Tab-separated table of N, CA and C in Angstrom:
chain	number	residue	atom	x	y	z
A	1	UNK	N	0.824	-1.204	0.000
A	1	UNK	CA	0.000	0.000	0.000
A	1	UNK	C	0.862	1.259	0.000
A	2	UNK	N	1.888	1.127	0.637
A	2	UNK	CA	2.964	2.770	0.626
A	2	UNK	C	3.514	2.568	-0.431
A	3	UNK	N	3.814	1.708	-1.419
A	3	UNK	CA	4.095	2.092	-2.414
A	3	UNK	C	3.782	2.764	-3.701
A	4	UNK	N	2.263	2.938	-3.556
A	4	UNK	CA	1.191	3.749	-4.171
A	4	UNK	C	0.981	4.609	-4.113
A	5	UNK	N	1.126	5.049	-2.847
A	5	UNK	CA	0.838	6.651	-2.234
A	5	UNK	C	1.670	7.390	-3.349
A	6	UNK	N	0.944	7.976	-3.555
A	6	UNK	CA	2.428	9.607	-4.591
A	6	UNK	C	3.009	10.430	-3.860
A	7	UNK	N	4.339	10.873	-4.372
A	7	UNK	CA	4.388	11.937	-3.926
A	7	UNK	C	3.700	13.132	-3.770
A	8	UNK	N	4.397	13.769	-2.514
A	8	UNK	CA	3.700	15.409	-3.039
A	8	UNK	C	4.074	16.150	-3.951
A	9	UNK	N	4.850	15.836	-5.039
A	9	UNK	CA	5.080	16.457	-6.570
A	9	UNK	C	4.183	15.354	-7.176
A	10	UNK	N	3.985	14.468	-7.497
A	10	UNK	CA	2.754	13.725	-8.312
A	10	UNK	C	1.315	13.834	-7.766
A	11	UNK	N	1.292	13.918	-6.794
A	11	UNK	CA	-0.193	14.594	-6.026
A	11	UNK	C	-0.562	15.765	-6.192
A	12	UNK	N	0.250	16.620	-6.573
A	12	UNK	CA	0.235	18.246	-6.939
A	12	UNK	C	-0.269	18.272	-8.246
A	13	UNK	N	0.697	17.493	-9.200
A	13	UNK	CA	0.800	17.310	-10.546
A	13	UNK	C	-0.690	16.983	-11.395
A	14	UNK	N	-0.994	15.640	-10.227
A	14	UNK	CA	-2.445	15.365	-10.925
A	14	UNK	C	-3.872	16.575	-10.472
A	15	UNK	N	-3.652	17.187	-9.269
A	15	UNK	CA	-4.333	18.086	-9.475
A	15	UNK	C	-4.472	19.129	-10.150
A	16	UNK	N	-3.084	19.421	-10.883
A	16	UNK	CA	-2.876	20.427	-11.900
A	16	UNK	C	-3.830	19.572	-13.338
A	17	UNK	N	-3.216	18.353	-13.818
A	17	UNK	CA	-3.661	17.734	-14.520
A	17	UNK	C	-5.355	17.621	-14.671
A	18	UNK	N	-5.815	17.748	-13.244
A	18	UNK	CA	-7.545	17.526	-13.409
A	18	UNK	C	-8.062	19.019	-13.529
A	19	UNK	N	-6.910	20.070	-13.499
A	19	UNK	CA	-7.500	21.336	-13.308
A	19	UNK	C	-7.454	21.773	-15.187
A	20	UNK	N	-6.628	21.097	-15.666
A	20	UNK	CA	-6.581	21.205	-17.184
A	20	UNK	C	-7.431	21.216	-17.431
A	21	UNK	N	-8.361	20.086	-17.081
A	21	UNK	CA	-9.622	19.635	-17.863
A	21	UNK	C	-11.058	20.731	-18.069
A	22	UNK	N	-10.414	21.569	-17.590
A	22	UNK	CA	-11.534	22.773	-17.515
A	22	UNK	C	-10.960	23.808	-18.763
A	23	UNK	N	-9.963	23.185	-19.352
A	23	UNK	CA	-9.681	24.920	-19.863
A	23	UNK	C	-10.548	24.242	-21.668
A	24	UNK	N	-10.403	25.433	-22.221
A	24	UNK	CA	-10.732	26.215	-23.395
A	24	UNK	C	-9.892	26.381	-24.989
A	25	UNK	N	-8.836	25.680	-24.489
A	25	UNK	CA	-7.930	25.504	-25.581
A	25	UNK	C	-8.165	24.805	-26.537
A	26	UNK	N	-8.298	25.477	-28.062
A	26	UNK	CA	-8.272	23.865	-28.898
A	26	UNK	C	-6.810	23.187	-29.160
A	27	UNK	N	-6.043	23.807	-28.928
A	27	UNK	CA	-4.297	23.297	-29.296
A	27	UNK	C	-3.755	22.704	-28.080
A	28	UNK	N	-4.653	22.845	-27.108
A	28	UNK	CA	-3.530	22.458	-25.832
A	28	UNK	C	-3.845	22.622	-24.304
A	29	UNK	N	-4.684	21.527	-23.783
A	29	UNK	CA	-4.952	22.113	-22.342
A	29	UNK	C	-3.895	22.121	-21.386
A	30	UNK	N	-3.536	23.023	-20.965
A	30	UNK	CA	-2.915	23.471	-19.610
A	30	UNK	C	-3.562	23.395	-18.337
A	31	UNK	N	-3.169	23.034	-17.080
A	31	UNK	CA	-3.504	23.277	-15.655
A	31	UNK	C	-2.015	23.785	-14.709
A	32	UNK	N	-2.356	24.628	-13.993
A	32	UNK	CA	-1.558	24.984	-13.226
A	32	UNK	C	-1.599	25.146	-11.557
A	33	UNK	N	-1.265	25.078	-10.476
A	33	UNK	CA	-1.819	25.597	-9.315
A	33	UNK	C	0.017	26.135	-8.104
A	34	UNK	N	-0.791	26.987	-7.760
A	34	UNK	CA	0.290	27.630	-6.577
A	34	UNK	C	0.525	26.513	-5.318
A	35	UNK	N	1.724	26.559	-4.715
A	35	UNK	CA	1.134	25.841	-3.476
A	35	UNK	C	2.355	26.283	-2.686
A	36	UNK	N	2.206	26.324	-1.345
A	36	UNK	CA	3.121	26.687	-0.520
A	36	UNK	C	2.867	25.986	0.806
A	37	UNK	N	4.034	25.369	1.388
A	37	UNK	CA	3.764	24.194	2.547
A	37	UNK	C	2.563	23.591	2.658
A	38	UNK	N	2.575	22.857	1.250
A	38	UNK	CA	1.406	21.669	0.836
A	38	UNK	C	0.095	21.984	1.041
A	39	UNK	N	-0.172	23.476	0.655
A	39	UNK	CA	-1.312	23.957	0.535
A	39	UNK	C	-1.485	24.615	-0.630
A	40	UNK	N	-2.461	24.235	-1.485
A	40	UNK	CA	-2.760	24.515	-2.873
A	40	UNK	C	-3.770	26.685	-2.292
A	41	UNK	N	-2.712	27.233	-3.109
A	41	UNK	CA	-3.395	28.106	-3.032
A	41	UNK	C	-3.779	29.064	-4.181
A	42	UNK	N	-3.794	28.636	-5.602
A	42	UNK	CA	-4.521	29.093	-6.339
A	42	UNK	C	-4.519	28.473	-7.817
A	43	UNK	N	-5.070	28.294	-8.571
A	43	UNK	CA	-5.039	27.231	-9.586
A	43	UNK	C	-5.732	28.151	-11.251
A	44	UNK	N	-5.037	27.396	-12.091
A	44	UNK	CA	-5.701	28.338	-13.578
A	44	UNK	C	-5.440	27.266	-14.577
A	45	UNK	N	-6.348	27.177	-15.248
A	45	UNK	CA	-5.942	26.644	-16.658
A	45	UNK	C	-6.158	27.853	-17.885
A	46	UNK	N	-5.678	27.166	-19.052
A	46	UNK	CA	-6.089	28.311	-20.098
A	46	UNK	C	-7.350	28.457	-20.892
A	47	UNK	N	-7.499	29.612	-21.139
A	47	UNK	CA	-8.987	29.992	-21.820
A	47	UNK	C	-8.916	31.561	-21.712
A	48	UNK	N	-9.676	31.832	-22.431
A	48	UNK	CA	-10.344	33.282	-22.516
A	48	UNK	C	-10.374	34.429	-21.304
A	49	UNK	N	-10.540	35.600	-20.915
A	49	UNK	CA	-10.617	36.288	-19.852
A	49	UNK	C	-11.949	35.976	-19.951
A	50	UNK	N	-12.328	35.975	-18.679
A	50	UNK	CA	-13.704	36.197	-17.945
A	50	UNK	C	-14.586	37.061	-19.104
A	51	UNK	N	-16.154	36.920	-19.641
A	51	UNK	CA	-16.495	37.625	-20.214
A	51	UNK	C	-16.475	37.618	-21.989
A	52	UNK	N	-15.284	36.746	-22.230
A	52	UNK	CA	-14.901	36.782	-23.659
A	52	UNK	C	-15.410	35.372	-24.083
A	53	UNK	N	-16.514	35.094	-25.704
A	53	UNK	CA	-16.287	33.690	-25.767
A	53	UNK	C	-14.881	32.913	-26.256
A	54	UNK	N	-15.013	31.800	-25.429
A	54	UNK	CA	-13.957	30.830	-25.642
A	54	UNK	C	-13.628	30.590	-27.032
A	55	UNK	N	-12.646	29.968	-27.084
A	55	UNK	CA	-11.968	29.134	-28.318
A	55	UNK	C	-12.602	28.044	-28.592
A	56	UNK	N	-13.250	27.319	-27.842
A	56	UNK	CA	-13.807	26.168	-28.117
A	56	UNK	C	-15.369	26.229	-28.957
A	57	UNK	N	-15.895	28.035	-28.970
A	57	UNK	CA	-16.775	28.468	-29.323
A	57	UNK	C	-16.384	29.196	-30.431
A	58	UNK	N	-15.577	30.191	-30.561
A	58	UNK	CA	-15.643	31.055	-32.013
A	58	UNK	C	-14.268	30.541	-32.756
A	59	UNK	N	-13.539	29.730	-32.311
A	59	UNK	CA	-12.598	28.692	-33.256
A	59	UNK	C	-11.155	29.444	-32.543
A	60	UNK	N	-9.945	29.050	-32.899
A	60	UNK	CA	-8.804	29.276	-32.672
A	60	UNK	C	-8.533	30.289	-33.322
A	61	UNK	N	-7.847	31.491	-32.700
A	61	UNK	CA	-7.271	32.606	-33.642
A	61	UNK	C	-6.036	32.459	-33.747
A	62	UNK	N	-4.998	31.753	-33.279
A	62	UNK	CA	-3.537	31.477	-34.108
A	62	UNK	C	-3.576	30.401	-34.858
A	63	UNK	N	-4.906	29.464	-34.723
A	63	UNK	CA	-4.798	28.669	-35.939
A	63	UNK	C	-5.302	29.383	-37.315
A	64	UNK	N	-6.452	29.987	-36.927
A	64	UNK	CA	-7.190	31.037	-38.277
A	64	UNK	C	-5.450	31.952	-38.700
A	65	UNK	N	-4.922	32.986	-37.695
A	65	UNK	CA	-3.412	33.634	-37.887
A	65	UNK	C	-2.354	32.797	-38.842
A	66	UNK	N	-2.009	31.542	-38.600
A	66	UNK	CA	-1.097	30.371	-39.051
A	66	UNK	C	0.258	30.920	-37.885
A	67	UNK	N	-0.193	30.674	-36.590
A	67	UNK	CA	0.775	31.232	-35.976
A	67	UNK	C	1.265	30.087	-35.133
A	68	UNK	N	2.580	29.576	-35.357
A	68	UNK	CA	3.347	28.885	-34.733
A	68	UNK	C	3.262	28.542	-33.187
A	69	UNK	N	2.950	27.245	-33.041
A	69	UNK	CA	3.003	26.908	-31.327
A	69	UNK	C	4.466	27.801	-30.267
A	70	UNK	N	4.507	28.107	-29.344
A	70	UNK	CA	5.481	28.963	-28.766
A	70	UNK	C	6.028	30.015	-29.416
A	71	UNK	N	5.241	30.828	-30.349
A	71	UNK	CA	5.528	32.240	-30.805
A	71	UNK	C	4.401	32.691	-31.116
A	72	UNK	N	4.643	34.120	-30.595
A	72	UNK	CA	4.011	35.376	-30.746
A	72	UNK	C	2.471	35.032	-29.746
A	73	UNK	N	3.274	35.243	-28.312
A	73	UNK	CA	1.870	34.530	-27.661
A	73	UNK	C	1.091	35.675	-27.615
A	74	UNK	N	1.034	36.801	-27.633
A	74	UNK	CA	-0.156	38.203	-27.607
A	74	UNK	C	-0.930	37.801	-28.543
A	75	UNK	N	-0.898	36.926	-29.499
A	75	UNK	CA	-1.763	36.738	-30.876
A	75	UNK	C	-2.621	35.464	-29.982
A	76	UNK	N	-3.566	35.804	-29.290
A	76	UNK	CA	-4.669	34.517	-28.797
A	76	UNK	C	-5.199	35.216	-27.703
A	77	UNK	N	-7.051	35.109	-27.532
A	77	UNK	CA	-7.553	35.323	-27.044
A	77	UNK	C	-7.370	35.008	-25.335
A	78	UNK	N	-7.067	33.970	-25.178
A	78	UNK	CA	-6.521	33.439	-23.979
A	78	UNK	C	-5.255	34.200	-23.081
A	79	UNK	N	-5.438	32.965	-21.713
A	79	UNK	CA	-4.496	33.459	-21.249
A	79	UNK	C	-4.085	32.344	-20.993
A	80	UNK	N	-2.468	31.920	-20.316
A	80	UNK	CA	-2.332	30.658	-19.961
A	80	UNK	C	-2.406	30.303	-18.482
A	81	UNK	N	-2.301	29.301	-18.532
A	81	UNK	CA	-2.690	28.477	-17.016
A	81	UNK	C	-2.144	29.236	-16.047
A	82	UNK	N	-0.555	29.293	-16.107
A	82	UNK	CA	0.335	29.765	-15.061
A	82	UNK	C	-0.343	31.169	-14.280
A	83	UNK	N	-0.569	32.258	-15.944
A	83	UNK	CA	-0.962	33.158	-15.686
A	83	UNK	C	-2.085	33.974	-14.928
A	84	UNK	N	-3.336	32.367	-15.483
A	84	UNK	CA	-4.611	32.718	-14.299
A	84	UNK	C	-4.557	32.346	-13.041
A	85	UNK	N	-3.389	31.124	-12.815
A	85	UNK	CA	-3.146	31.192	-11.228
A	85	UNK	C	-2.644	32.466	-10.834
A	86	UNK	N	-1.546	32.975	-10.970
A	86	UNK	CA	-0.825	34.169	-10.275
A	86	UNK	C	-2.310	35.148	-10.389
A	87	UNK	N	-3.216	35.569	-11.430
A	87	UNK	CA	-3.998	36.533	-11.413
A	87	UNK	C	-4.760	36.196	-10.224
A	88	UNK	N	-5.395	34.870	-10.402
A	88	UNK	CA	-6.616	34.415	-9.593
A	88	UNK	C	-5.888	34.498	-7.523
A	89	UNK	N	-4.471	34.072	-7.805
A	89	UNK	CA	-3.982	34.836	-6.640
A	89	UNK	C	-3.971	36.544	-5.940
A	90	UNK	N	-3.752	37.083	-6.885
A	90	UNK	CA	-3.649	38.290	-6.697
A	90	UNK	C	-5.060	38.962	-6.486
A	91	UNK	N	-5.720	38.446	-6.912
A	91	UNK	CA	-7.342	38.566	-7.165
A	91	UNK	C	-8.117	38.959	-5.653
A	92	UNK	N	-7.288	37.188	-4.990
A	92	UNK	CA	-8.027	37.117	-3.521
A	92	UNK	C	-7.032	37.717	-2.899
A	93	UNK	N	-6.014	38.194	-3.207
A	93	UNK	CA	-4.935	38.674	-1.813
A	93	UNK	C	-3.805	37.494	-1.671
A	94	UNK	N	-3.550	36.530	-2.004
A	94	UNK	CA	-3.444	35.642	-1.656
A	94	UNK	C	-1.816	35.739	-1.962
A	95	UNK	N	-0.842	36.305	-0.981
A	95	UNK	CA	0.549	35.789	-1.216
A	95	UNK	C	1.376	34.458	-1.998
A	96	UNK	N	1.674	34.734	-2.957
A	96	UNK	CA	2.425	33.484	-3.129
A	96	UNK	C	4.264	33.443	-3.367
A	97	UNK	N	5.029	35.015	-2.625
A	97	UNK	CA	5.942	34.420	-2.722
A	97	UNK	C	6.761	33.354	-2.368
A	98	UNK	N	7.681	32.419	-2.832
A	98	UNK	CA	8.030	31.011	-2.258
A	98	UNK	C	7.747	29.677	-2.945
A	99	UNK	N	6.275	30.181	-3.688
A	99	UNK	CA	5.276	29.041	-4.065
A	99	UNK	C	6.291	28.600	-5.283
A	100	UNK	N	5.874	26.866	-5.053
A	100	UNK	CA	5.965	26.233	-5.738
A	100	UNK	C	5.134	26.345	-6.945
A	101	UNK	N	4.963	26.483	-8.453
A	101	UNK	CA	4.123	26.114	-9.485
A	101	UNK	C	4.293	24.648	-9.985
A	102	UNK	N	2.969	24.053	-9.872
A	102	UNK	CA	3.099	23.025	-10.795
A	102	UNK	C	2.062	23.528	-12.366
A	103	UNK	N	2.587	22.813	-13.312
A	103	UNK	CA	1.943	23.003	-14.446
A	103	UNK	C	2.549	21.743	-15.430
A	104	UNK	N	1.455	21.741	-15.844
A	104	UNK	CA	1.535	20.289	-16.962
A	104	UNK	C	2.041	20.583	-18.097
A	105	UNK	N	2.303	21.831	-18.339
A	105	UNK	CA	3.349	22.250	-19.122
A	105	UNK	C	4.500	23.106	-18.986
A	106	UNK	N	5.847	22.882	-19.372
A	106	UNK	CA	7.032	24.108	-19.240
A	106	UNK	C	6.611	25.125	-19.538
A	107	UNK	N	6.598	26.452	-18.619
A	107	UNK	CA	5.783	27.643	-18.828
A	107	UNK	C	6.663	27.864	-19.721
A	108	UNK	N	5.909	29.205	-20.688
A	108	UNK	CA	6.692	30.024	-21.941
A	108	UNK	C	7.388	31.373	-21.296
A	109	UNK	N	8.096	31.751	-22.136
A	109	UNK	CA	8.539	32.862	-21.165
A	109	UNK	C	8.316	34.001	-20.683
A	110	UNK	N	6.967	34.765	-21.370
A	110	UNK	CA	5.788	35.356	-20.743
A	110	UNK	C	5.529	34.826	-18.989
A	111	UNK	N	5.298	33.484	-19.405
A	111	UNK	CA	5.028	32.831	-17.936
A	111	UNK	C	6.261	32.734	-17.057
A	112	UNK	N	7.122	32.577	-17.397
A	112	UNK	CA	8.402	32.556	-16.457
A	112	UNK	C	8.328	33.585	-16.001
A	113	UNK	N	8.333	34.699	-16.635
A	113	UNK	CA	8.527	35.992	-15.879
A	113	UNK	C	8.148	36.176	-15.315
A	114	UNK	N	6.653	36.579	-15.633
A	114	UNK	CA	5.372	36.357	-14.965
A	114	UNK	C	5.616	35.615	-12.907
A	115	UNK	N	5.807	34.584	-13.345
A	115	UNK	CA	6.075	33.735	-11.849
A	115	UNK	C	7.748	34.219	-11.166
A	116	UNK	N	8.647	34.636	-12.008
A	116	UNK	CA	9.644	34.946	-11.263
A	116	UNK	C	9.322	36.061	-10.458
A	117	UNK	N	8.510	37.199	-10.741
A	117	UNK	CA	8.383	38.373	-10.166
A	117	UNK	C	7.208	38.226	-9.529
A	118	UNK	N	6.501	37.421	-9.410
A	118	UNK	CA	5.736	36.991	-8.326
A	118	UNK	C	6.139	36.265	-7.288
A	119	UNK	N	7.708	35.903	-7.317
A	119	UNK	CA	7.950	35.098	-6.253
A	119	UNK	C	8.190	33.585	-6.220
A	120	UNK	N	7.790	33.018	-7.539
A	120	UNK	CA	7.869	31.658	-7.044
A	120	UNK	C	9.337	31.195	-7.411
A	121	UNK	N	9.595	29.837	-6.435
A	121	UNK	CA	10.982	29.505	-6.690
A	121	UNK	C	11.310	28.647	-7.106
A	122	UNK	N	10.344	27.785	-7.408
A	122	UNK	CA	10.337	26.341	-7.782
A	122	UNK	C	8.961	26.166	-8.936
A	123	UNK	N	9.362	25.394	-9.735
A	123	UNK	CA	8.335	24.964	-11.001
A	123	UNK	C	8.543	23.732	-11.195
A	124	UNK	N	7.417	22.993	-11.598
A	124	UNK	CA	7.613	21.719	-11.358
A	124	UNK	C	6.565	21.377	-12.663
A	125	UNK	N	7.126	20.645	-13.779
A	125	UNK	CA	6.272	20.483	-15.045
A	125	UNK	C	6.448	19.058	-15.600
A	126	UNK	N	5.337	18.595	-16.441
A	126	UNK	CA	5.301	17.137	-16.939
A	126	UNK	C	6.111	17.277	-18.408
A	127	UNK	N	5.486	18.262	-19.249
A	127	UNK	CA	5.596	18.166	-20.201
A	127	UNK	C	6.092	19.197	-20.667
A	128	UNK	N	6.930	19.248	-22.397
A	128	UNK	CA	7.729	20.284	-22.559
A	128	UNK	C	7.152	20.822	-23.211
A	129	UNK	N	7.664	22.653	-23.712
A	129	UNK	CA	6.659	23.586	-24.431
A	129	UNK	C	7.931	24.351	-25.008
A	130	UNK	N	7.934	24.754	-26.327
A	130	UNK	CA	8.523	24.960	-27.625
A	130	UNK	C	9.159	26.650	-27.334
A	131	UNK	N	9.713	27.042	-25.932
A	131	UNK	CA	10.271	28.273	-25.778
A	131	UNK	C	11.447	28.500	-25.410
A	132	UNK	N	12.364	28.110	-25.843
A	132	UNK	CA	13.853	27.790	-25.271
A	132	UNK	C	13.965	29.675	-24.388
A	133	UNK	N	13.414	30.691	-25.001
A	133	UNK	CA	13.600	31.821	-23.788
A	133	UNK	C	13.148	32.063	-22.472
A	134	UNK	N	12.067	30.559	-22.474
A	134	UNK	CA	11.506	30.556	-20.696
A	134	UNK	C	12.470	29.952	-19.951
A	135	UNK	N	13.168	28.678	-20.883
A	135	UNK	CA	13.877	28.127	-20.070
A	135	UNK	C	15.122	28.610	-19.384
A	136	UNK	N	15.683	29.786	-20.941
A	136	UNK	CA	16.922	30.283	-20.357
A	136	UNK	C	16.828	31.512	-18.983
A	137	UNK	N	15.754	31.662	-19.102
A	137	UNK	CA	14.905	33.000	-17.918
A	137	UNK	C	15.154	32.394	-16.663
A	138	UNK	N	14.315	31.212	-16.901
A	138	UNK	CA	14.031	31.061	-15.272
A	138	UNK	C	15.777	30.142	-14.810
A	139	UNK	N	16.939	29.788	-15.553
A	139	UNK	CA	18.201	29.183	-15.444
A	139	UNK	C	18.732	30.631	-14.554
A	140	UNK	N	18.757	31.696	-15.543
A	140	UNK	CA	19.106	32.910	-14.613
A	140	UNK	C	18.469	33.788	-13.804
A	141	UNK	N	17.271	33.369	-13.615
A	141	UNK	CA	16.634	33.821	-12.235
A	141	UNK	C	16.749	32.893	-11.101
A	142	UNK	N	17.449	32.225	-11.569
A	142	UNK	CA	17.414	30.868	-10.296
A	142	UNK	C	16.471	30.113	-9.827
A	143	UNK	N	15.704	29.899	-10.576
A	143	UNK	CA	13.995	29.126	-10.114
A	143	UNK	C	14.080	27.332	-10.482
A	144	UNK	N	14.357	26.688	-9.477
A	144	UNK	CA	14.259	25.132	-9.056
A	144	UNK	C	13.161	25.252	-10.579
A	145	UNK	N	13.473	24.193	-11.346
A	145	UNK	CA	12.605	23.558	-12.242
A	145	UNK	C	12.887	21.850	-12.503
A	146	UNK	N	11.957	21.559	-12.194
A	146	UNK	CA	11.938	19.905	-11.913
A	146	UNK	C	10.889	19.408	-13.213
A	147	UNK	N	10.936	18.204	-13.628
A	147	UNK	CA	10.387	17.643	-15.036
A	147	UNK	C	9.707	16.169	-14.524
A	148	UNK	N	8.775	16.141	-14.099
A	148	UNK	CA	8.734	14.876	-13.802
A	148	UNK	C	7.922	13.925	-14.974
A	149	UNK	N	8.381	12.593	-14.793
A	149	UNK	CA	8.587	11.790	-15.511
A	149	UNK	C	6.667	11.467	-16.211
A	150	UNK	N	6.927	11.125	-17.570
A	150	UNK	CA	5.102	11.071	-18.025
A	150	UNK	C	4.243	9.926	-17.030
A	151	UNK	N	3.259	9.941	-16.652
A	151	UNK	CA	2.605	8.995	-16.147
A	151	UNK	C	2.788	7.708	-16.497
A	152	UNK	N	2.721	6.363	-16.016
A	152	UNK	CA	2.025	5.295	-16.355
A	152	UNK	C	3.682	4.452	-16.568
């Protein structure tokens, strides 16, 4: 039976993973969530701002654009995962310097930044994402980034 238990980076992970399942993307669901001494404190996947219809409703605009996966992210209605956690933090008040991010994808480097200047120090992702300038960001901001291994 203890060999089943997950860690608290794969226990994090799949809640990021079930938080995907809500987003709005046709190219790519994302989930993300904050957490700081094993308390989840704010979570986002990607989709639309509040108010705007989704992608899953008026179609993809970097696919309609012909705009390349990991470039020119201002071209899409959306926002990404990482990004509606830190907002949806900031939203309630909710401190997160320290926090760990998990996200089911390597943030882009919009998102790196994004989380470096919010504080977090650690990122923790399943899967990789097509921005070699997030990665080199968060190498020289010093932010713990861990890759854990695909499910199953």
């Amino acid at each position: 039976m203890a060999d089943e238990r997950p860690s608290w980076d794969e226990y994090f992970m799949s809640i990021a993973e079930d938080v995907a399942r809500r987003s709005t993307c046709l190219r790519r669901q994302v989930g993300a969530i904050l957490v700081v001494d094993r308390q989840i404190l704010a979570t986002g996947y990607n989709g639309a701002p509040s108010g705007v219809p989704h992608c899953d409703e008026t179609g993809c605009l970097r696919e309609q654009m012909g705009v390349p996966s990991g470039e020119r992210h201002e071209l899409c209605r959306g926002l990404h995962a990482e990004q509606n956690a830190i907002i949806q933090a900031a939203k309630h008040g909710t401190r997160i310097q320290g926090a760990t991010l998990y996200t089911t994808y390597h943030p882009c480097s919009l998102c790196a930044k994004m989380a470096m200047n919010a504080g977090v120090r650690r990122i923790v992702c399943r899967k990789d994402y097509p921005d070699d300038l997030g990665k080199a960001l968060l190498r020289l901001g010093e932010v713990t980034l861990e890759v854990l291994p695909p499910e199953g």
